[in-house]
CSV table of C-alpha atoms in Angstrom, one decimal:
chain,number,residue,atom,x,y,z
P,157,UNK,CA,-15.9,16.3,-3.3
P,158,UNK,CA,-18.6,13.6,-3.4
P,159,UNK,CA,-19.5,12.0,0.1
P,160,UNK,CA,-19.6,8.3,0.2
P,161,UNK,CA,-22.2,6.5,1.2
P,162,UNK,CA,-23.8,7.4,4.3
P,163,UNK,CA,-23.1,4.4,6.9
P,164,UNK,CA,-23.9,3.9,10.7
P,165,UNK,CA,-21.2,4.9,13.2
P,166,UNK,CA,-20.2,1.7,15.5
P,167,UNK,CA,-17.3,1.7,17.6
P,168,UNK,CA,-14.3,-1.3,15.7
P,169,UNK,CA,-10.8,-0.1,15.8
P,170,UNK,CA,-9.8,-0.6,12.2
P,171,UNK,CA,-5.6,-0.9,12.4
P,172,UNK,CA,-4.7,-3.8,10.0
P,173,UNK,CA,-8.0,-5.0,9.5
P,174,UNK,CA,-8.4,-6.7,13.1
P,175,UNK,CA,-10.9,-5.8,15.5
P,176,UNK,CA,-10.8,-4.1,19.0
P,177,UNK,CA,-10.5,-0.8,20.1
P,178,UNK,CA,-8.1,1.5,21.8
P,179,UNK,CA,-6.1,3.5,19.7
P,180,UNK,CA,-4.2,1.1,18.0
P,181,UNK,CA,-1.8,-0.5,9.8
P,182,UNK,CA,2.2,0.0,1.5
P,183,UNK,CA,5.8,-1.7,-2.1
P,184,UNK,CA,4.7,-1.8,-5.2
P,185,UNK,CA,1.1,-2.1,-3.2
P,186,UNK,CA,1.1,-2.3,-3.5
P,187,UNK,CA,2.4,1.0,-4.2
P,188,UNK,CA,1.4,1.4,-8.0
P,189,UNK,CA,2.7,4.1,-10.5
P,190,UNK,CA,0.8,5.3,-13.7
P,191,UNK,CA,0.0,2.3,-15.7
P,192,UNK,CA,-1.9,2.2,-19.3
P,193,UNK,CA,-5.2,2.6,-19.6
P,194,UNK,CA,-8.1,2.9,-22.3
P,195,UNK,CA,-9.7,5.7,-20.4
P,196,UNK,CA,-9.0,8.9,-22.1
P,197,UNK,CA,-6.9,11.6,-19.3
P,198,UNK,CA,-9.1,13.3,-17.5
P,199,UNK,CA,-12.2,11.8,-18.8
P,200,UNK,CA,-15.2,10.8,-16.2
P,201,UNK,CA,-15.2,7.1,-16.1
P,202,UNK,CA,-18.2,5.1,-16.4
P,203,UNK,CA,-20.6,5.3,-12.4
P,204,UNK,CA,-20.9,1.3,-13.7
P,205,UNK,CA,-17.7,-1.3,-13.1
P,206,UNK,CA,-16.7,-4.2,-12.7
P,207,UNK,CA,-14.6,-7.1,-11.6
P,208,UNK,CA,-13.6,-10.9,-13.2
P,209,UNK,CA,-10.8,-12.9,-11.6
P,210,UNK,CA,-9.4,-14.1,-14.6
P,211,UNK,CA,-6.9,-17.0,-12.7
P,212,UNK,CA,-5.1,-17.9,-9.7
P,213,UNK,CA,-1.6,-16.9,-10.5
P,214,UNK,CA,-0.2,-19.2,-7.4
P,215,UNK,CA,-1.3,-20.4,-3.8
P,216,UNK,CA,0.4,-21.3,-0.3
P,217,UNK,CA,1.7,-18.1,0.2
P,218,UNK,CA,2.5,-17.0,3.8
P,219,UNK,CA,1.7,-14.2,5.2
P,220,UNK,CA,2.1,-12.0,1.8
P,221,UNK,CA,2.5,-8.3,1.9
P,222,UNK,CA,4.6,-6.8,-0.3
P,223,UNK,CA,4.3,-6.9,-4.0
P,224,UNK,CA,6.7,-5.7,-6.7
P,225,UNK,CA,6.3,-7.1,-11.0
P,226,UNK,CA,9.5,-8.1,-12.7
P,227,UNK,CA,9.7,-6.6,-16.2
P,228,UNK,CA,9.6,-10.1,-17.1
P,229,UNK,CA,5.7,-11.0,-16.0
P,230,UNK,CA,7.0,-12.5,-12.7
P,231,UNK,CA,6.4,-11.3,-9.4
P,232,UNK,CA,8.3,-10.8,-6.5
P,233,UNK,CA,6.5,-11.0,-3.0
P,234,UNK,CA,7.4,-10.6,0.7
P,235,UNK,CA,6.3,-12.8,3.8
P,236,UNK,CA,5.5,-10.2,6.6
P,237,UNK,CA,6.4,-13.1,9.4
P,238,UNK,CA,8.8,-15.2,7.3
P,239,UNK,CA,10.9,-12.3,6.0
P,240,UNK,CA,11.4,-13.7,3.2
P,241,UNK,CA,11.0,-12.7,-0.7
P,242,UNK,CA,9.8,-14.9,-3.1
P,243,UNK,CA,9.9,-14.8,-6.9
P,244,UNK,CA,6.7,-16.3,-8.7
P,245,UNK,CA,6.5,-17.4,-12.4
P,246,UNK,CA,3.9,-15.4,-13.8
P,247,UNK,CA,3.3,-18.3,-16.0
P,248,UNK,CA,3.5,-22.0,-14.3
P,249,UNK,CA,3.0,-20.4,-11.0
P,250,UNK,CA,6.3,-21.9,-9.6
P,251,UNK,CA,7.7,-20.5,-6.7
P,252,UNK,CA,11.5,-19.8,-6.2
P,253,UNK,CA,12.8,-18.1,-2.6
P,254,UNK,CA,15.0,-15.7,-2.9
P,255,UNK,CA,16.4,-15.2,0.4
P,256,UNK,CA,15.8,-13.8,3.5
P,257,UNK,CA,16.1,-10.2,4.5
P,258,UNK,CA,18.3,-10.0,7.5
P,259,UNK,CA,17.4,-7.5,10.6
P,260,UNK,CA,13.3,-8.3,10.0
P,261,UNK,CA,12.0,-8.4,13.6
P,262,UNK,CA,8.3,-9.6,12.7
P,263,UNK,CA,5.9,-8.9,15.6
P,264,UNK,CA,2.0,-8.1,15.6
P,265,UNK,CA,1.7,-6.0,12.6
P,266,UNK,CA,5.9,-5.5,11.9
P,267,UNK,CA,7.8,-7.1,10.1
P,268,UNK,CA,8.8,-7.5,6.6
P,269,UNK,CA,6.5,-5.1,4.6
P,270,UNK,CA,6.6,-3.1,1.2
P,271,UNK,CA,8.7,-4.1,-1.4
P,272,UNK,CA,9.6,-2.2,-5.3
P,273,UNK,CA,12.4,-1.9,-7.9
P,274,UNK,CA,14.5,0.4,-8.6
P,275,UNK,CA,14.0,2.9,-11.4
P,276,UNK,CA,17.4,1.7,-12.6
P,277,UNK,CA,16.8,-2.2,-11.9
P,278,UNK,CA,17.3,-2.8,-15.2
P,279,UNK,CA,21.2,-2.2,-14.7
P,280,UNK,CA,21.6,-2.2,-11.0
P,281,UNK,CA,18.9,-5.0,-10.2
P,282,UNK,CA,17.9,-3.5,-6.8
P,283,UNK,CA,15.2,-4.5,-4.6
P,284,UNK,CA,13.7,-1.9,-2.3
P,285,UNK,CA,11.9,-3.2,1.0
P,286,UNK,CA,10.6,-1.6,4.1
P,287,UNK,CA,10.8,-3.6,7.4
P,288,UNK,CA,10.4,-3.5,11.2
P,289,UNK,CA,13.8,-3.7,12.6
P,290,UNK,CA,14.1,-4.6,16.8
P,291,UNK,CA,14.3,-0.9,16.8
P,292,UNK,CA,12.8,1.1,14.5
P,293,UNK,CA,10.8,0.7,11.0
P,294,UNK,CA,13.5,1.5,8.0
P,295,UNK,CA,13.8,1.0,4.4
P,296,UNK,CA,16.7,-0.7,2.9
P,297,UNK,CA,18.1,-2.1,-1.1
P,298,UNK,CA,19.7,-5.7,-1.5
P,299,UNK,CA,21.4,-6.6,-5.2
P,300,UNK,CA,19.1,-9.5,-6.6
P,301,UNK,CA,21.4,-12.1,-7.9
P,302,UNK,CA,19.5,-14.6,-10.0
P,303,UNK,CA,22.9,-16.1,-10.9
P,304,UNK,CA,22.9,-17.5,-7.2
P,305,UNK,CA,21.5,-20.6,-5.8
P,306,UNK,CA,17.7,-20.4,-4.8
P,307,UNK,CA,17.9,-18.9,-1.2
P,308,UNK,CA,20.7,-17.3,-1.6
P,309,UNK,CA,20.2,-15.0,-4.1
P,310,UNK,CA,19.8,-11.4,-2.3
P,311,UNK,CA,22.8,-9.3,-1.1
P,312,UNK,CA,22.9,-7.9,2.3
P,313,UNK,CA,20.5,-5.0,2.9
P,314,UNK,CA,21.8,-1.5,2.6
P,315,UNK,CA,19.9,0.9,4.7
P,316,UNK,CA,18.8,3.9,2.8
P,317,UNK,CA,16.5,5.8,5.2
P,318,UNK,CA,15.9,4.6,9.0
P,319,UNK,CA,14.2,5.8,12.7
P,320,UNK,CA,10.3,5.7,11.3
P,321,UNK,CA,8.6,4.7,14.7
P,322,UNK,CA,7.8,1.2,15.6
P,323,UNK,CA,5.2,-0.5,16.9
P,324,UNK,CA,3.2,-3.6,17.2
P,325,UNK,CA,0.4,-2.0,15.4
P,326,UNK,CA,0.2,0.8,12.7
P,327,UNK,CA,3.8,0.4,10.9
P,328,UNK,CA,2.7,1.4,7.8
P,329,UNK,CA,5.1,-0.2,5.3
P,330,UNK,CA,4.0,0.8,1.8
P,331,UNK,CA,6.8,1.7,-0.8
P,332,UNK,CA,6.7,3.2,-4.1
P,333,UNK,CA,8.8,4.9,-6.7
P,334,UNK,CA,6.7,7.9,-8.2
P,335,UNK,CA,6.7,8.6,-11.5
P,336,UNK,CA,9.1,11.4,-10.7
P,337,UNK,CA,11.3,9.1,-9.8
P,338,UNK,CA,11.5,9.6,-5.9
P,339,UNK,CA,11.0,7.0,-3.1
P,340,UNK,CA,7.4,7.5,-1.6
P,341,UNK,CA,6.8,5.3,2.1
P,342,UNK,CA,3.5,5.3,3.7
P,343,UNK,CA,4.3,5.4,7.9
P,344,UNK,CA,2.0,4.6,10.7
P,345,UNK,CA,1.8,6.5,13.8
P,346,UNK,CA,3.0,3.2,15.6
P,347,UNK,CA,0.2,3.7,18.3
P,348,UNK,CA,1.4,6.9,19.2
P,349,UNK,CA,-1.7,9.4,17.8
P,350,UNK,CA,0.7,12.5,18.6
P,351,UNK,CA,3.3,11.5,16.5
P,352,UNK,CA,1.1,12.2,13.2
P,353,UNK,CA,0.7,16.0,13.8
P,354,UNK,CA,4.5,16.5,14.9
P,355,UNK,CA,6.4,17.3,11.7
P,356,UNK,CA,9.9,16.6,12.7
P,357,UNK,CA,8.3,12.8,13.8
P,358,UNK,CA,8.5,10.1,11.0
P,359,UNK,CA,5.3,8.8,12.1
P,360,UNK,CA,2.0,9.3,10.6
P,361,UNK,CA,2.8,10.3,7.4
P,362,UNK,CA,3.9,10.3,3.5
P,363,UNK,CA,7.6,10.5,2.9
P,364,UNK,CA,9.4,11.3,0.0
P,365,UNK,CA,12.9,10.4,-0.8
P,366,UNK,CA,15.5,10.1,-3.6
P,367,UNK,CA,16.8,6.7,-4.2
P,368,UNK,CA,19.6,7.1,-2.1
P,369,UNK,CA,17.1,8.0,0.9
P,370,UNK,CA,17.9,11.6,1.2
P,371,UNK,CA,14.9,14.1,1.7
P,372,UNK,CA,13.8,14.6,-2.1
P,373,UNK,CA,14.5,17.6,-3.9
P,374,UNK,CA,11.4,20.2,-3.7
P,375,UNK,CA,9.9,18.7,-0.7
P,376,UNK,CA,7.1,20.9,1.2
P,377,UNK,CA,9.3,21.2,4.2
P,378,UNK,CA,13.1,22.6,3.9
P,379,UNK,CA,15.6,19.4,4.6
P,380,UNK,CA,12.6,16.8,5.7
P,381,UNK,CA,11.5,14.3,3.6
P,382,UNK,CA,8.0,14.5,5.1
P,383,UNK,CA,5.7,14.9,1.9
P,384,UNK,CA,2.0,15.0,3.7
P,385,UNK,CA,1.6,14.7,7.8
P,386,UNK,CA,-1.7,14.1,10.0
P,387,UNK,CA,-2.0,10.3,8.9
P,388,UNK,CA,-3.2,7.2,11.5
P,389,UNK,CA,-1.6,4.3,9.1
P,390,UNK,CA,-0.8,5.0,5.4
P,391,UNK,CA,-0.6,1.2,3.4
P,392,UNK,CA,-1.7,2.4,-0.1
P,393,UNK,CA,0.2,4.3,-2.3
P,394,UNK,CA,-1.4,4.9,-6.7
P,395,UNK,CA,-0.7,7.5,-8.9
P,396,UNK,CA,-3.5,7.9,-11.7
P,397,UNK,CA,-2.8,8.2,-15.4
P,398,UNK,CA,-1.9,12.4,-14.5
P,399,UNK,CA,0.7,11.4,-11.9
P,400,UNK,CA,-1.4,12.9,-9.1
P,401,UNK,CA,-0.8,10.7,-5.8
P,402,UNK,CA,-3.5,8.9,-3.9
P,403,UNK,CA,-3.3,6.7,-0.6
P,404,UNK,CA,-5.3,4.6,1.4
P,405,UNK,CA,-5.3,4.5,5.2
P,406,UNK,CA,-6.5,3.1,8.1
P,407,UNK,CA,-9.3,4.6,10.6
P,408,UNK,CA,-10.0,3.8,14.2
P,409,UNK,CA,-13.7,4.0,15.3
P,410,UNK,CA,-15.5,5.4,12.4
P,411,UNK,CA,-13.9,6.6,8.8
P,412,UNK,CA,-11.1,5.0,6.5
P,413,UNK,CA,-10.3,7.0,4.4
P,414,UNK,CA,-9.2,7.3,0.4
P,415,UNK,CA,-7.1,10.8,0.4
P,416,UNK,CA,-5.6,12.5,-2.5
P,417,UNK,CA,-2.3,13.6,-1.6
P,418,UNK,CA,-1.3,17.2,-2.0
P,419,UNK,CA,2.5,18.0,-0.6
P,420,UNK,CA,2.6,19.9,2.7
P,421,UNK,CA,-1.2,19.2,3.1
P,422,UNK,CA,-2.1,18.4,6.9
P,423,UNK,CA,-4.9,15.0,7.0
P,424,UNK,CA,-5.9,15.8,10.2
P,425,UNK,CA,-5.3,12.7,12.2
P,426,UNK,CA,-5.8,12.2,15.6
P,427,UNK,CA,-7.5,16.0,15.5
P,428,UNK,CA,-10.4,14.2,12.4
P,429,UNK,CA,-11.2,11.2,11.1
P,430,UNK,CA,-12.6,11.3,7.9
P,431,UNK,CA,-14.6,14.1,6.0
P,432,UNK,CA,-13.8,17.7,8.5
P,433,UNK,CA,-15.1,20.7,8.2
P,434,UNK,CA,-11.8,22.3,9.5
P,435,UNK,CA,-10.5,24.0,6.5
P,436,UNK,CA,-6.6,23.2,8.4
P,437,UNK,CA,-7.5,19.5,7.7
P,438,UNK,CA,-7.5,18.0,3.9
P,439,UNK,CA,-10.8,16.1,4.3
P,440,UNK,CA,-10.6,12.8,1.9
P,441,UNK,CA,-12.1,11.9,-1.2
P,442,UNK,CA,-14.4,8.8,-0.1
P,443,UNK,CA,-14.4,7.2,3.6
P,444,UNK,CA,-15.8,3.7,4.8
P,445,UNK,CA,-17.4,1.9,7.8
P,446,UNK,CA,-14.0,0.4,9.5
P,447,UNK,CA,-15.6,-2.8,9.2
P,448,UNK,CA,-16.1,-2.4,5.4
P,449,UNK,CA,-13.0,-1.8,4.4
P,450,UNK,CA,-10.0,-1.5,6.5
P,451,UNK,CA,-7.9,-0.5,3.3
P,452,UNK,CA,-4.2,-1.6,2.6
P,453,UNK,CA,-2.9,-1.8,-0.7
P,454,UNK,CA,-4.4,0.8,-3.7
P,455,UNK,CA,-3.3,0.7,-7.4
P,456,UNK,CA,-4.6,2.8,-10.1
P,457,UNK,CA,-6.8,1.3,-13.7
P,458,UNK,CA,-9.1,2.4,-15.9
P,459,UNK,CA,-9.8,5.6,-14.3
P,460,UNK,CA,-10.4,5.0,-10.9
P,461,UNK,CA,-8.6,3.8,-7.8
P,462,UNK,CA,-8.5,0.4,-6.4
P,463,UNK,CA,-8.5,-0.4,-3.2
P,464,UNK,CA,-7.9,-3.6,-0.8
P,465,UNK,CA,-9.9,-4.1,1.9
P,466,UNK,CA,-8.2,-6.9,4.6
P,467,UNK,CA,-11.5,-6.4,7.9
P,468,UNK,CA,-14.0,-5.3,4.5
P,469,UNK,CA,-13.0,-8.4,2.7
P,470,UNK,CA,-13.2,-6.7,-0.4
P,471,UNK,CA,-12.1,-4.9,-3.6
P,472,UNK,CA,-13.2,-1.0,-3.5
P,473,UNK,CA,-13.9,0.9,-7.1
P,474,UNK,CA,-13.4,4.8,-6.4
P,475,UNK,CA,-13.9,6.2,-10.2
P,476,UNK,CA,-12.1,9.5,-10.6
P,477,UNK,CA,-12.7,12.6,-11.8
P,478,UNK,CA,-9.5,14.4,-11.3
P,479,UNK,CA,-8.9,14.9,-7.4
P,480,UNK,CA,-12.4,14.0,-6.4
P,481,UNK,CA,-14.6,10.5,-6.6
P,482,UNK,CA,-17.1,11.1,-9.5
P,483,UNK,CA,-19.6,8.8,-8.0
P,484,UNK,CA,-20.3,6.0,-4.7
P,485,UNK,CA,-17.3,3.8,-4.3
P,486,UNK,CA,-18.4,0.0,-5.4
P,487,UNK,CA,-17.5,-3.2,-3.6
P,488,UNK,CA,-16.6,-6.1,-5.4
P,489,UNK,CA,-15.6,-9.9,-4.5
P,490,UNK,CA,-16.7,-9.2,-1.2
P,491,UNK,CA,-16.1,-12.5,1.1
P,492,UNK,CA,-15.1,-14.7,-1.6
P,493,UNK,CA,-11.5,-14.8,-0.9
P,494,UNK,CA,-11.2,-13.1,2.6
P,495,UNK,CA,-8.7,-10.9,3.5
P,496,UNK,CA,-7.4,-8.3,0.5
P,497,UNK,CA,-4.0,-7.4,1.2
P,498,UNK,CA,-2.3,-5.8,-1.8
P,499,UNK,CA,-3.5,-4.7,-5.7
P,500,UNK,CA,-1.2,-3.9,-8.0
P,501,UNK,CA,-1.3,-2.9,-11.7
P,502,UNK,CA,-0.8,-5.7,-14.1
P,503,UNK,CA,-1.1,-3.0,-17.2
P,504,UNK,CA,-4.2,-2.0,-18.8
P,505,UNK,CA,-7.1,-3.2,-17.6
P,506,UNK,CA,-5.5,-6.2,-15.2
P,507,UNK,CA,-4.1,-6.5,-11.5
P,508,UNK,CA,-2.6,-8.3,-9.4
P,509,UNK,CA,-4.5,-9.2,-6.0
P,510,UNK,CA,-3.4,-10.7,-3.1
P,511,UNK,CA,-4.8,-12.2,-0.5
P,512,UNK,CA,-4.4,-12.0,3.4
P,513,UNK,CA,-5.8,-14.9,5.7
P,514,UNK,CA,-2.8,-16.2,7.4
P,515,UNK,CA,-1.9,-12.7,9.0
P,516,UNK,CA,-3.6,-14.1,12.0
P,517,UNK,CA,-6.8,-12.1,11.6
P,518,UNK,CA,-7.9,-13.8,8.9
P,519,UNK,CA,-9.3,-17.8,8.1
P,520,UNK,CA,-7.2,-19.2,6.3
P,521,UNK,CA,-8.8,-22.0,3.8
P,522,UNK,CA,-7.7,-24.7,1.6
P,523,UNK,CA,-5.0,-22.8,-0.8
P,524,UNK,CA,-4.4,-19.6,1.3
P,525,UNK,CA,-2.6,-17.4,0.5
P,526,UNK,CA,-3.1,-16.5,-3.1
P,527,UNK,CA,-2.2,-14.0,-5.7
P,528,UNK,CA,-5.0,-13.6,-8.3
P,529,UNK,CA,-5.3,-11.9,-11.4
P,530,UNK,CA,-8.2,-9.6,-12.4
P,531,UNK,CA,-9.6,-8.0,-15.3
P,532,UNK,CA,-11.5,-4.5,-14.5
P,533,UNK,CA,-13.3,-2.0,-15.3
């Protein structure tokens, strides 16, 4: 596995892109699943990318976290503080609310979170999200009525999976349905380092889940849905064009971290941060500075992972060759819109980027927040 670039150690808690120290992070994000792409599987993609924001798909969001494409081009997106989720006209830019969820208890870094569709939403038009509750972190579905007035048009949650610690930092949140068809969530240790090396803990790591929130069938561990352990704060979930998982997640003094996800695979956290040379630890495929990067949402294009960055202010390129980073990560856009929240796959070569500046860390500016689309390479 390729190092990334060598970079001084300086002390900067990185837990959802704030500063600070002390120990004290997804939807579709944004959780993304194998989209198209020109690059041939398994192919080394060019050392060389780049970036283009192509337009400003709308603007005046608040606190955005969550993102989760309608088969129709428009977008659906969740307010962290508002809990809220708002549909966005991929076109005109319009913005219709949808409703709010009920049970969101939004505090520090909690509240509502991840958000994707069901594999079926075609016919049963559900609408996954992950939330902080006033007492725990859980995931729940709600019917999307578009038949209803504007507000009013989600049904009342259903909780499919609950008791993922909470805290008022490192919630994790990230949702995703794999392309195996199971419910992925990226959890956060809530604070609580111990919690990511405990394996009967929700904490700290990578669950997997059918859609009805039951531990998913072949999972590493008899009855638990825990998929990967040893994680700080998991908030990006991509699967490449081979359906082999990758996620982002969060560092505290030194090393965020890109890891590719193997199931029943121990990432070493509080034990190592970053690259180990413990062979019980899966060390990750490219780490960064916490104050370059502090990575959230990840999605998948052209043959290498993308990768949010909300403290770095920036868009991270990791090309791919299978498992392993075939060259230095890039940064791209890096200041020009702030905080980076969430990327998503827009197919082929284009995503969906979301900005992050009224989360309270950031500075917000004239516009703020936005959702932008990008053409890459």
């Amino acid at each position: 596995m390729l190092a990334a670039t060598t970079l001084l150690l300086t002390a900067g808690c990185s837990s959802d892109g704030g500063g600070g120290g002390g120990a004290g992070n997804s939807s579709s994000g944004a959780a993304s699943g194998p989209s198209p792409t020109r690059q041939a599987a398994g192919a080394t993609p060019p050392a060389k990318g780049s970036v283009k924001v192509v337009r400003t798909v709308t603007e005046g969001l608040k606190t955005p976290w969550g993102l989760a494409p309608l088969p129709d081009g428009d977008l659906l997106v969740s307010s962290r503080d508002e809990g809220t989720i708002t549909r966005v006209d991929g076109q005109s830019s319009k913005k219709t609310e949808l409703g709010q969820v009920s049970g969101v208890s939004a505090a520090g870094e909690g509240g509502l979170l991840g958000i994707a569709l069901s594999p079926d939403y075609a016919s049963d038009h559900m609408v996954y999200a992950y939330f902080t509750s006033d007492s725990d972190n859980r995931v729940v579905r709600m019917v999307y009525n578009e038949q209803k007035e504007s507000g009013e048009q989600l049904g009342a949650p259903d909780t499919v999976f609950k008791g993922i610690p909470k805290g008022f930092i490192h919630n994790g949140g990230r949702i995703a349905f794999g392309p195996d068809g199971m419910l992925y969530a990226g959890t956060g240790e809530s604070g609580n380092t111990g919690l990511a090396q405990d394996r009967k803990s929700l904490g700290g790591k990578i669950l997997r889940l059918t859609p009805e929130g039951d531990p998913a069938p072949g999972n590493p561990f008899p009855d638990s849905p825990v998929y990967s352990y040893g994680h700080r704060n998991v908030q990006g979930l991509a699967w490449d064009a081979e359906q082999r998982l990758f996620a982002s997640e969060f560092g505290q003094d030194t090393w965020d971290e890109l890891n590719a996800i193997k199931p029943g695979d121990n990432y070493g956290w509080p034990l190592a941060e970053g690259k180990s040379d413990d062979k019980k630890f899966h060390s990750p495929i490219a780490q960064w500075h916490t104050d370059d990067a502090s990575p959230s949402g990840a999605a998948f294009a052209e043959g290498s992972i993308w990768m949010a960055g909300l403290k770095g202010q920036r868009l991270w390129r990791i090309p791919l060759n299978g498992t392993a980073a075939s060259a230095e990560p890039q940064a791209f856009l890096k200041g020009e819109y702030g905080r980076l929240r969430t990327v998503a796959s827009a197919g082929g070569d284009k995503l969906w980027l979301v900005t992050s500046n009224t989360d309270g860390r950031g500075s917000p500016k004239a516009g703020d927040d936005k959702i932008l689309e990008i053409q890459v390479s």
